[in-house]
Short mmCIF file of C-alpha atoms in Angstrom, two decimals:
data_model
loop_
_atom_site.label_atom_id
_atom_site.label_comp_id
_atom_site.label_asym_id
_atom_site.label_seq_id
_atom_site.Cartn_x
_atom_site.Cartn_y
_atom_site.Cartn_z
CA UNK T 1 52.03 -62.19 -7.61
CA UNK T 2 49.47 -60.47 -8.73
CA UNK T 3 49.20 -57.07 -7.48
CA UNK T 4 45.93 -55.37 -5.85
CA UNK T 5 45.58 -51.64 -6.59
CA UNK T 6 43.72 -50.22 -4.08
CA UNK T 7 43.99 -46.75 -4.35
CA UNK T 8 41.33 -46.77 -7.45
CA UNK T 9 38.69 -48.50 -5.15
CA UNK T 10 39.05 -46.04 -2.24
CA UNK T 11 39.04 -42.92 -4.24
CA UNK T 12 35.78 -44.95 -5.21
CA UNK T 13 34.16 -45.96 -2.78
CA UNK T 14 35.19 -41.75 -0.94
CA UNK T 15 33.24 -40.33 -3.88
CA UNK T 16 30.33 -42.89 -3.65
CA UNK T 17 30.66 -41.80 0.40
CA UNK T 18 30.08 -38.12 -0.39
CA UNK T 19 27.40 -38.26 -2.65
CA UNK T 20 25.32 -40.29 -0.27
CA UNK T 21 26.45 -38.28 2.26
CA UNK T 22 25.09 -34.37 0.12
CA UNK T 23 22.21 -36.35 -0.66
CA UNK T 24 21.65 -37.25 3.34
CA UNK T 25 22.14 -33.60 3.53
CA UNK T 26 19.49 -31.93 1.14
CA UNK T 27 17.20 -34.01 1.63
CA UNK T 28 17.46 -33.18 5.82
CA UNK T 29 17.20 -29.51 4.50
CA UNK T 30 14.28 -30.21 2.62
CA UNK T 31 12.00 -32.37 4.61
CA UNK T 32 8.76 -30.99 6.13
CA UNK T 33 9.15 -29.75 8.90
CA UNK T 34 5.26 -29.37 10.36
CA UNK T 35 3.38 -32.64 11.17
CA UNK T 36 0.23 -31.37 8.20
CA UNK T 37 -1.98 -34.81 8.34
CA UNK T 38 -3.69 -33.76 11.54
CA UNK T 39 -3.92 -29.89 10.48
CA UNK T 40 -5.51 -31.19 6.64
CA UNK T 41 -7.71 -33.44 8.38
CA UNK T 42 -9.01 -30.87 10.41
CA UNK T 43 -9.73 -28.02 7.58
CA UNK T 44 -11.28 -31.08 5.26
CA UNK T 45 -14.06 -31.69 7.96
CA UNK T 46 -14.56 -27.94 9.13
CA UNK T 47 -14.85 -26.32 5.66
CA UNK T 48 -16.98 -29.19 4.51
CA UNK T 49 -19.13 -28.94 8.08
CA UNK T 50 -19.04 -25.15 7.24
CA UNK T 51 -17.86 -23.26 4.98
CA UNK T 52 -21.65 -22.36 3.30
CA UNK T 53 -20.82 -23.15 -0.95
CA UNK T 54 -19.25 -26.91 0.34
CA UNK T 55 -22.49 -27.36 2.09
CA UNK T 56 -25.14 -26.24 -0.42
CA UNK T 57 -23.34 -28.17 -3.56
CA UNK T 58 -22.57 -31.75 -3.11
CA UNK T 59 -20.49 -31.82 -6.54
CA UNK T 60 -17.92 -28.87 -5.39
CA UNK T 61 -17.75 -30.64 -1.64
CA UNK T 62 -17.06 -33.98 -3.22
CA UNK T 63 -14.41 -31.65 -5.83
CA UNK T 64 -12.76 -30.49 -2.53
CA UNK T 65 -12.53 -32.89 -0.56
CA UNK T 66 -11.20 -35.39 -3.28
CA UNK T 67 -8.31 -32.30 -3.34
CA UNK T 68 -8.54 -32.93 0.25
CA UNK T 69 -7.63 -36.50 -0.11
CA UNK T 70 -4.84 -35.55 -2.75
CA UNK T 71 -2.59 -33.91 -0.56
CA UNK T 72 -3.35 -35.61 2.66
CA UNK T 73 -1.94 -38.91 0.45
CA UNK T 74 0.82 -37.01 -1.15
CA UNK T 75 2.71 -35.99 1.67
CA UNK T 76 5.42 -38.04 1.60
CA UNK T 77 6.93 -36.50 -1.40
CA UNK T 78 6.62 -33.11 -0.73
CA UNK T 79 9.76 -31.39 -0.26
CA UNK T 80 8.83 -28.59 1.61
CA UNK T 81 6.65 -27.07 4.31
CA UNK T 82 5.64 -23.96 1.28
CA UNK T 83 4.78 -26.43 -1.46
CA UNK T 84 1.45 -27.75 1.10
CA UNK T 85 0.51 -24.81 1.50
CA UNK T 86 0.68 -24.46 -2.37
CA UNK T 87 -1.50 -26.76 -3.12
CA UNK T 88 -3.73 -25.88 0.11
CA UNK T 89 -4.06 -22.97 -1.56
CA UNK T 90 -5.22 -24.55 -4.65
CA UNK T 91 -7.86 -26.50 -3.27
CA UNK T 92 -9.40 -23.34 -0.73
CA UNK T 93 -9.14 -21.55 -4.40
CA UNK T 94 -11.53 -24.29 -6.33
CA UNK T 95 -14.48 -22.60 -4.07
CA UNK T 96 -14.21 -19.38 -6.32
CA UNK T 97 -14.54 -17.17 -3.32
CA UNK T 98 -12.48 -14.04 -2.26
CA UNK T 99 -13.06 -14.33 1.03
CA UNK T 100 -12.59 -18.28 0.99
CA UNK T 101 -8.87 -18.60 1.67
CA UNK T 102 -5.80 -19.48 3.55
CA UNK T 103 -3.95 -16.40 5.00
CA UNK T 104 -0.73 -15.53 4.48
CA UNK T 105 0.99 -13.59 7.44
CA UNK T 106 4.11 -11.21 7.37
CA UNK T 107 6.67 -13.20 6.30
CA UNK T 108 10.29 -12.36 3.87
CA UNK T 109 9.10 -9.99 0.72
CA UNK T 110 10.40 -8.57 -2.60
CA UNK T 111 10.95 -4.63 -1.95
CA UNK T 112 8.27 -3.76 -3.82
CA UNK T 113 4.85 -3.02 -4.51
CA UNK T 114 3.46 -4.07 -7.56
CA UNK T 115 0.67 -2.84 -9.95
CA UNK T 116 -0.87 -5.04 -12.50
CA UNK T 117 -1.91 -3.26 -15.69
CA UNK T 118 -2.63 -5.05 -19.34
CA UNK T 119 -0.71 -8.36 -18.05
CA UNK T 120 1.75 -6.55 -17.02
CA UNK T 121 3.56 -6.07 -13.89
CA UNK T 122 5.54 -2.66 -12.64
CA UNK T 123 6.55 -1.61 -9.66
CA UNK T 124 4.68 1.60 -7.94
CA UNK T 125 6.06 1.87 -4.88
CA UNK T 126 9.33 0.10 -3.77
CA UNK T 127 12.38 0.98 -0.84
CA UNK T 128 13.85 4.24 -2.00
CA UNK T 129 17.55 2.19 -2.89
CA UNK T 130 15.65 0.90 -6.16
CA UNK T 131 14.07 4.21 -7.25
CA UNK T 132 16.38 3.20 -9.94
CA UNK T 133 13.02 0.56 -11.25
CA UNK T 134 10.34 3.14 -10.21
CA UNK T 135 7.38 2.21 -12.66
CA UNK T 136 9.77 0.23 -14.07
CA UNK T 137 8.04 -3.42 -15.94
CA UNK T 138 9.09 -6.19 -13.83
CA UNK T 139 9.73 -9.10 -16.41
CA UNK T 140 11.30 -12.25 -14.18
CA UNK T 141 12.12 -13.58 -10.96
CA UNK T 142 15.37 -15.88 -10.30
CA UNK T 143 15.68 -16.33 -13.96
CA UNK T 144 11.96 -16.95 -14.76
CA UNK T 145 9.42 -15.40 -16.45
CA UNK T 146 7.18 -13.18 -14.50
CA UNK T 147 3.52 -14.25 -16.97
CA UNK T 148 4.81 -17.91 -16.94
CA UNK T 149 4.69 -16.83 -12.74
CA UNK T 150 1.24 -15.28 -13.02
CA UNK T 151 -0.50 -18.13 -14.68
CA UNK T 152 0.47 -20.32 -12.17
CA UNK T 153 -0.97 -18.19 -9.60
CA UNK T 154 -4.45 -18.46 -10.89
CA UNK T 155 -5.00 -21.45 -9.48
CA UNK T 156 -3.48 -20.43 -5.97
CA UNK T 157 -5.30 -16.88 -6.03
CA UNK T 158 -8.70 -17.19 -4.12
CA UNK T 159 -11.13 -14.40 -6.35
CA UNK T 160 -14.62 -14.01 -6.85
CA UNK T 161 -13.55 -12.82 -11.19
CA UNK T 162 -11.16 -11.61 -13.34
CA UNK T 163 -10.84 -8.30 -11.16
CA UNK T 164 -10.01 -10.29 -7.86
CA UNK T 165 -6.68 -11.48 -9.79
CA UNK T 166 -5.32 -7.93 -11.06
CA UNK T 167 -5.27 -7.31 -6.99
CA UNK T 168 -4.01 -11.07 -5.18
CA UNK T 169 -1.97 -11.62 -8.24
CA UNK T 170 0.61 -8.86 -7.30
CA UNK T 171 -0.27 -9.77 -3.52
CA UNK T 172 1.02 -12.94 -3.92
CA UNK T 173 4.06 -12.86 -6.45
CA UNK T 174 6.58 -10.72 -4.00
CA UNK T 175 6.34 -13.48 -0.89
CA UNK T 176 8.95 -15.72 -0.27
CA UNK T 177 6.57 -18.73 1.17
CA UNK T 178 5.05 -18.75 -2.66
CA UNK T 179 7.91 -18.68 -4.77
CA UNK T 180 9.83 -20.93 -2.75
CA UNK T 181 6.47 -23.22 -3.08
CA UNK T 182 6.18 -22.76 -6.33
CA UNK T 183 10.41 -23.92 -7.04
CA UNK T 184 11.00 -20.37 -8.67
CA UNK T 185 13.42 -19.82 -5.54
CA UNK T 186 15.67 -22.09 -3.60
CA UNK T 187 15.45 -22.49 0.61
CA UNK T 188 18.41 -20.60 1.41
CA UNK T 189 18.44 -17.95 -1.16
CA UNK T 190 19.37 -14.47 0.62
CA UNK T 191 19.40 -12.29 -2.52
CA UNK T 192 17.47 -12.54 -5.36
CA UNK T 193 18.54 -12.34 -9.16
CA UNK T 194 15.58 -9.97 -10.97
CA UNK T 195 15.16 -8.32 -14.14
CA UNK T 196 13.30 -5.04 -15.28
CA UNK T 197 12.01 -3.21 -18.40
CA UNK T 198 12.17 1.08 -17.87
CA UNK T 199 10.04 2.96 -20.35
CA UNK T 200 12.93 3.55 -22.89
CA UNK T 201 12.77 -0.45 -22.82
CA UNK T 202 15.93 -0.62 -21.44
CA UNK T 203 16.74 -4.07 -19.72
CA UNK T 204 17.95 -3.49 -15.74
CA UNK T 205 19.20 -6.60 -14.01
CA UNK T 206 19.58 -6.50 -9.98
CA UNK T 207 20.14 -8.69 -6.95
CA UNK T 208 17.31 -7.90 -4.34
CA UNK T 209 17.43 -9.17 -0.41
CA UNK T 210 14.12 -9.96 1.13
CA UNK T 211 12.81 -7.55 4.12
CA UNK T 212 10.50 -8.53 6.26
CA UNK T 213 6.73 -7.19 5.59
CA UNK T 214 6.15 -6.53 8.88
CA UNK T 215 8.88 -4.11 9.67
CA UNK T 216 8.24 -0.58 10.74
CA UNK T 217 11.24 0.58 9.68
CA UNK T 218 10.94 0.27 6.16
CA UNK T 219 10.20 3.94 4.42
CA UNK T 220 9.04 3.43 1.12
CA UNK T 221 9.62 6.37 -1.62
CA UNK T 222 5.75 6.52 -2.34
CA UNK T 223 5.49 8.37 -5.35
CA UNK T 224 3.23 11.58 -5.34
CA UNK T 225 1.96 11.06 -1.50
CA UNK T 226 1.31 14.83 -0.96
CA UNK T 227 -0.26 15.40 -4.60
CA UNK T 228 -2.60 12.69 -5.25
CA UNK T 229 -5.56 12.82 -2.04
CA UNK T 230 -6.05 9.12 -1.97
CA UNK T 231 -2.88 8.56 -0.97
CA UNK T 232 -2.39 12.04 1.42
CA UNK T 233 -5.55 10.69 2.67
CA UNK T 234 -5.14 6.89 2.93
CA UNK T 235 -4.32 6.89 6.89
CA UNK T 236 -7.88 7.04 8.32
CA UNK T 237 -10.66 5.15 8.87
CA UNK T 238 -12.97 8.37 7.49
CA UNK T 239 -11.64 11.80 6.65
CA UNK T 240 -12.87 14.63 4.58
CA UNK T 241 -11.77 17.81 3.22
CA UNK T 242 -13.61 20.62 1.49
CA UNK T 243 -12.65 21.65 -2.27
CA UNK T 244 -13.33 25.12 -2.32
CA UNK T 245 -12.18 25.99 -5.88
CA UNK T 246 -14.32 23.20 -7.15
CA UNK T 247 -18.00 23.57 -4.51
CA UNK T 248 -16.74 19.63 -4.02
CA UNK T 249 -16.67 17.82 -0.60
CA UNK T 250 -14.44 15.14 -0.55
CA UNK T 251 -15.21 12.29 1.41
CA UNK T 252 -12.58 9.41 2.28
CA UNK T 253 -14.02 6.51 2.95
CA UNK T 254 -10.94 3.60 3.91
CA UNK T 255 -12.11 0.89 6.75
CA UNK T 256 -15.68 -0.14 7.43
CA UNK T 257 -14.33 0.11 10.77
CA UNK T 258 -15.75 2.91 13.45
CA UNK T 259 -12.93 4.42 14.67
CA UNK T 260 -12.11 4.52 18.27
CA UNK T 261 -11.27 8.14 18.28
CA UNK T 262 -13.37 9.63 16.27
CA UNK T 263 -16.94 7.74 15.95
CA UNK T 264 -18.88 7.65 12.27
CA UNK T 265 -22.06 9.67 13.61
CA UNK T 266 -19.71 12.62 14.32
CA UNK T 267 -18.17 12.09 10.59
CA UNK T 268 -21.60 11.80 9.60
CA UNK T 269 -22.77 15.14 11.34
CA UNK T 270 -19.79 16.80 10.29
CA UNK T 271 -20.19 15.65 6.90
CA UNK T 272 -23.96 17.16 6.97
CA UNK T 273 -22.82 20.35 8.07
CA UNK T 274 -20.46 20.69 5.97
CA UNK T 275 -22.51 20.13 3.61
CA UNK T 276 -25.32 22.70 5.07
CA UNK T 277 -22.29 25.66 5.73
CA UNK T 278 -20.64 25.62 2.45
CA UNK T 279 -21.42 25.88 -1.19
CA UNK T 280 -21.06 22.36 -1.57
CA UNK T 281 -22.30 21.47 -5.53
CA UNK T 282 -20.97 17.39 -5.13
CA UNK T 283 -20.14 14.98 -2.60
CA UNK T 284 -17.21 12.94 -3.98
CA UNK T 285 -17.43 9.40 -1.35
CA UNK T 286 -13.79 7.65 -2.00
CA UNK T 287 -14.11 3.88 -1.22
CA UNK T 288 -10.71 3.14 -3.63
CA UNK T 289 -8.23 2.25 -0.39
CA UNK T 290 -11.09 0.73 1.20
CA UNK T 291 -10.95 -3.26 1.45
CA UNK T 292 -14.12 -3.95 3.28
CA UNK T 293 -14.91 -4.85 6.99
CA UNK T 294 -18.42 -4.20 8.79
CA UNK T 295 -21.61 -3.31 7.03
CA UNK T 296 -22.93 -1.05 9.37
CA UNK T 297 -20.75 1.54 10.23
CA UNK T 298 -21.77 3.43 6.76
CA UNK T 299 -25.28 3.91 8.05
CA UNK T 300 -25.44 6.57 10.38
CA UNK T 301 -23.97 8.43 7.02
CA UNK T 302 -26.55 7.27 5.10
CA UNK T 303 -29.54 7.93 6.81
CA UNK T 304 -28.11 11.74 7.63
CA UNK T 305 -27.36 11.95 3.55
CA UNK T 306 -30.91 11.08 3.04
CA UNK T 307 -32.42 13.75 4.68
CA UNK T 308 -30.54 16.42 2.75
CA UNK T 309 -32.75 16.48 -0.86
CA UNK T 310 -30.30 19.13 -2.52
CA UNK T 311 -26.78 16.92 -2.18
CA UNK T 312 -29.53 13.67 -3.60
CA UNK T 313 -28.35 13.02 -7.18
CA UNK T 314 -25.11 14.99 -6.72
CA UNK T 315 -23.11 12.47 -5.13
CA UNK T 316 -20.48 10.76 -6.68
CA UNK T 317 -18.28 7.65 -5.99
CA UNK T 318 -14.93 6.28 -6.87
CA UNK T 319 -14.12 2.73 -6.50
CA UNK T 320 -11.84 0.57 -8.12
CA UNK T 321 -10.02 -2.83 -8.05
CA UNK T 322 -9.07 -2.57 -3.76
CA UNK T 323 -11.98 -1.44 -2.68
CA UNK T 324 -14.24 -5.09 -1.83
CA UNK T 325 -16.25 -6.67 0.37
CA UNK T 326 -18.10 -4.29 2.60
CA UNK T 327 -17.22 -1.54 0.60
CA UNK T 328 -19.23 -2.99 -2.42
CA UNK T 329 -22.03 -2.77 -0.32
CA UNK T 330 -21.33 0.79 0.19
CA UNK T 331 -21.31 1.08 -2.75
CA UNK T 332 -24.60 -0.37 -4.00
CA UNK T 333 -26.16 1.30 -1.33
CA UNK T 334 -25.28 4.87 -2.04
CA UNK T 335 -26.05 4.28 -5.50
CA UNK T 336 -29.87 2.41 -5.09
CA UNK T 337 -30.67 4.86 -2.06
CA UNK T 338 -28.96 8.36 -2.82
CA UNK T 339 -28.42 7.93 -6.68
CA UNK T 340 -25.21 7.60 -6.20
CA UNK T 341 -22.98 7.89 -9.43
CA UNK T 342 -20.04 4.74 -9.33
CA UNK T 343 -16.55 5.98 -11.43
CA UNK T 344 -13.67 4.41 -11.60
CA UNK T 345 -13.21 0.63 -12.35
CA UNK T 346 -15.06 -2.92 -11.06
CA UNK T 347 -14.12 -3.44 -7.50
CA UNK T 348 -12.75 -6.92 -6.55
CA UNK T 349 -15.80 -9.09 -5.31
CA UNK T 350 -19.16 -10.71 -6.52
CA UNK T 351 -22.08 -8.64 -5.22
CA UNK T 352 -24.15 -12.20 -5.37
CA UNK T 353 -21.58 -14.58 -3.18
CA UNK T 354 -21.47 -15.62 0.35
CA UNK T 355 -19.59 -13.54 2.68
CA UNK T 356 -20.06 -12.75 6.54
CA UNK T 357 -16.44 -14.39 7.23
CA UNK T 358 -15.25 -16.97 10.08
CA UNK T 359 -11.69 -18.48 10.56
CA UNK T 360 -10.32 -21.70 12.00
CA UNK T 361 -6.41 -21.88 13.24
CA UNK T 362 -4.57 -25.30 12.08
CA UNK T 363 -2.62 -25.68 15.10
CA UNK T 364 0.41 -27.92 13.86
CA UNK T 365 1.28 -24.96 10.98
CA UNK T 366 0.15 -22.11 12.82
CA UNK T 367 -2.31 -20.83 9.27
CA UNK T 368 -5.59 -19.78 9.50
CA UNK T 369 -7.90 -20.14 7.13
CA UNK T 370 -10.83 -18.34 5.91
CA UNK T 371 -14.41 -18.90 4.55
CA UNK T 372 -17.71 -17.88 4.17
CA UNK T 373 -21.00 -18.80 5.88
CA UNK T 374 -23.70 -17.14 4.24
CA UNK T 375 -25.34 -16.18 1.24
CA UNK T 376 -25.54 -12.99 -0.18
CA UNK T 377 -27.43 -11.59 -2.80
CA UNK T 378 -26.83 -7.57 -3.02
CA UNK T 379 -27.52 -6.99 -6.54
CA UNK T 380 -29.96 -8.61 -9.20
CA UNK T 381 -27.04 -8.89 -12.27
CA UNK T 382 -25.46 -11.85 -14.19
CA UNK T 383 -22.42 -10.08 -13.66
CA UNK T 384 -19.36 -11.31 -11.36
CA UNK T 385 -18.70 -7.92 -10.23
CA UNK T 386 -20.04 -4.42 -9.15
CA UNK T 387 -19.37 -1.94 -12.39
CA UNK T 388 -18.94 1.92 -12.54
CA UNK T 389 -21.46 3.81 -13.99
CA UNK T 390 -18.56 5.63 -15.68
CA UNK T 391 -15.84 3.37 -16.28
CA UNK T 392 -12.14 5.10 -15.94
CA UNK T 393 -9.00 2.98 -15.84
CA UNK T 394 -5.64 4.07 -13.82
CA UNK T 395 -2.62 3.55 -16.31
CA UNK T 396 0.89 2.85 -15.47
CA UNK T 397 1.37 6.34 -17.16
CA UNK T 398 -1.13 8.50 -14.86
CA UNK T 399 0.64 6.89 -12.48
CA UNK T 400 4.19 7.54 -13.34
CA UNK T 401 2.89 11.34 -14.16
CA UNK T 402 0.76 11.25 -10.47
CA UNK T 403 -1.86 11.95 -12.16
CA UNK T 404 -5.52 10.77 -10.72
CA UNK T 405 -8.08 10.47 -14.11
CA UNK T 406 -10.76 8.46 -11.67
CA UNK T 407 -11.07 11.87 -9.20
CA UNK T 408 -10.55 14.02 -13.02
CA UNK T 409 -13.36 12.43 -14.32
CA UNK T 410 -15.49 12.77 -10.94
CA UNK T 411 -14.65 16.62 -10.63
CA UNK T 412 -16.27 17.25 -14.56
CA UNK T 413 -18.74 14.93 -14.56
#
């Protein structure tokens, strides 16, 4: 009689069943949670009807439409919602406008503020427990080279010019949704291995948890915050201080937004009064923390300064990579109307690209898309940005030592 051996067969069946269950579990975990098709169809329609660049450029509109259709057709193959967000961001970034983009809200991020200098990323602010990597170069995230991630992000972020990459790449690279969408981190990866290179070339490898971007209890180190004026006075929309030793009035214009407790009209009067009552030989207006807002807010200050002949030709405007939108407009007006000298880095933006932004919400995902509605031609130039009259770069060495070379140049100018 032939004896059938059931044990190996049973073992084989159990192993195969476990594999099927495991794959099913992974598939369930990675499937899309958002019903994206209505959102994407609506986004395509709204952008083609209202985004100014798409309305006036048929070829650009066709390219954008094809990209949106590709995303919609590819929906069954996406493994996560963050992958869809990455491709949607790419479609919007292809319009090549800093104002037209997918708006990312507060989310989990790496506990670092990053500065991009000479194609390398450096930690310029962090939590106290990571003080040992302050000003270190970030080299790897989850064993992936940062240089490779940066190259990938160039197609994801919305910019007008190369200067915009200095701002957008560092801010995007620390986001969980970005790193997850790019396949750098897994869905349930709570702690992330990151690698750094210190100034003396020592390598440091640590594992860090995500922190929530909107957590108001987090306290960053914020080095030199009490020593450098652009850090010390950055929390107000606008403020000023008189530097008696240098006979200089320093005005920080940090946001093109009216302060409900301190009107621009009153601020302008205070600036004028200080100029008239003190030996002010120079007025420095710092726009380096100003990312924009309403271009009309600064008008009272401009009008009042026009009536003080002695200060004209003695105005210096500080600008840099974080100066954008209406701050760029302010710099242009200060130079053209008051003969101000611009010192620092080029701004983040093109003075001849569209603006006047609007937004709409995607109901299924809850995301917002920002877009431009009006053409602007603020400067007679072929350059894709506003360049300073006196170029001063802030190096990682400057940041390590707590030096503000832009302010130093302005004082000497």
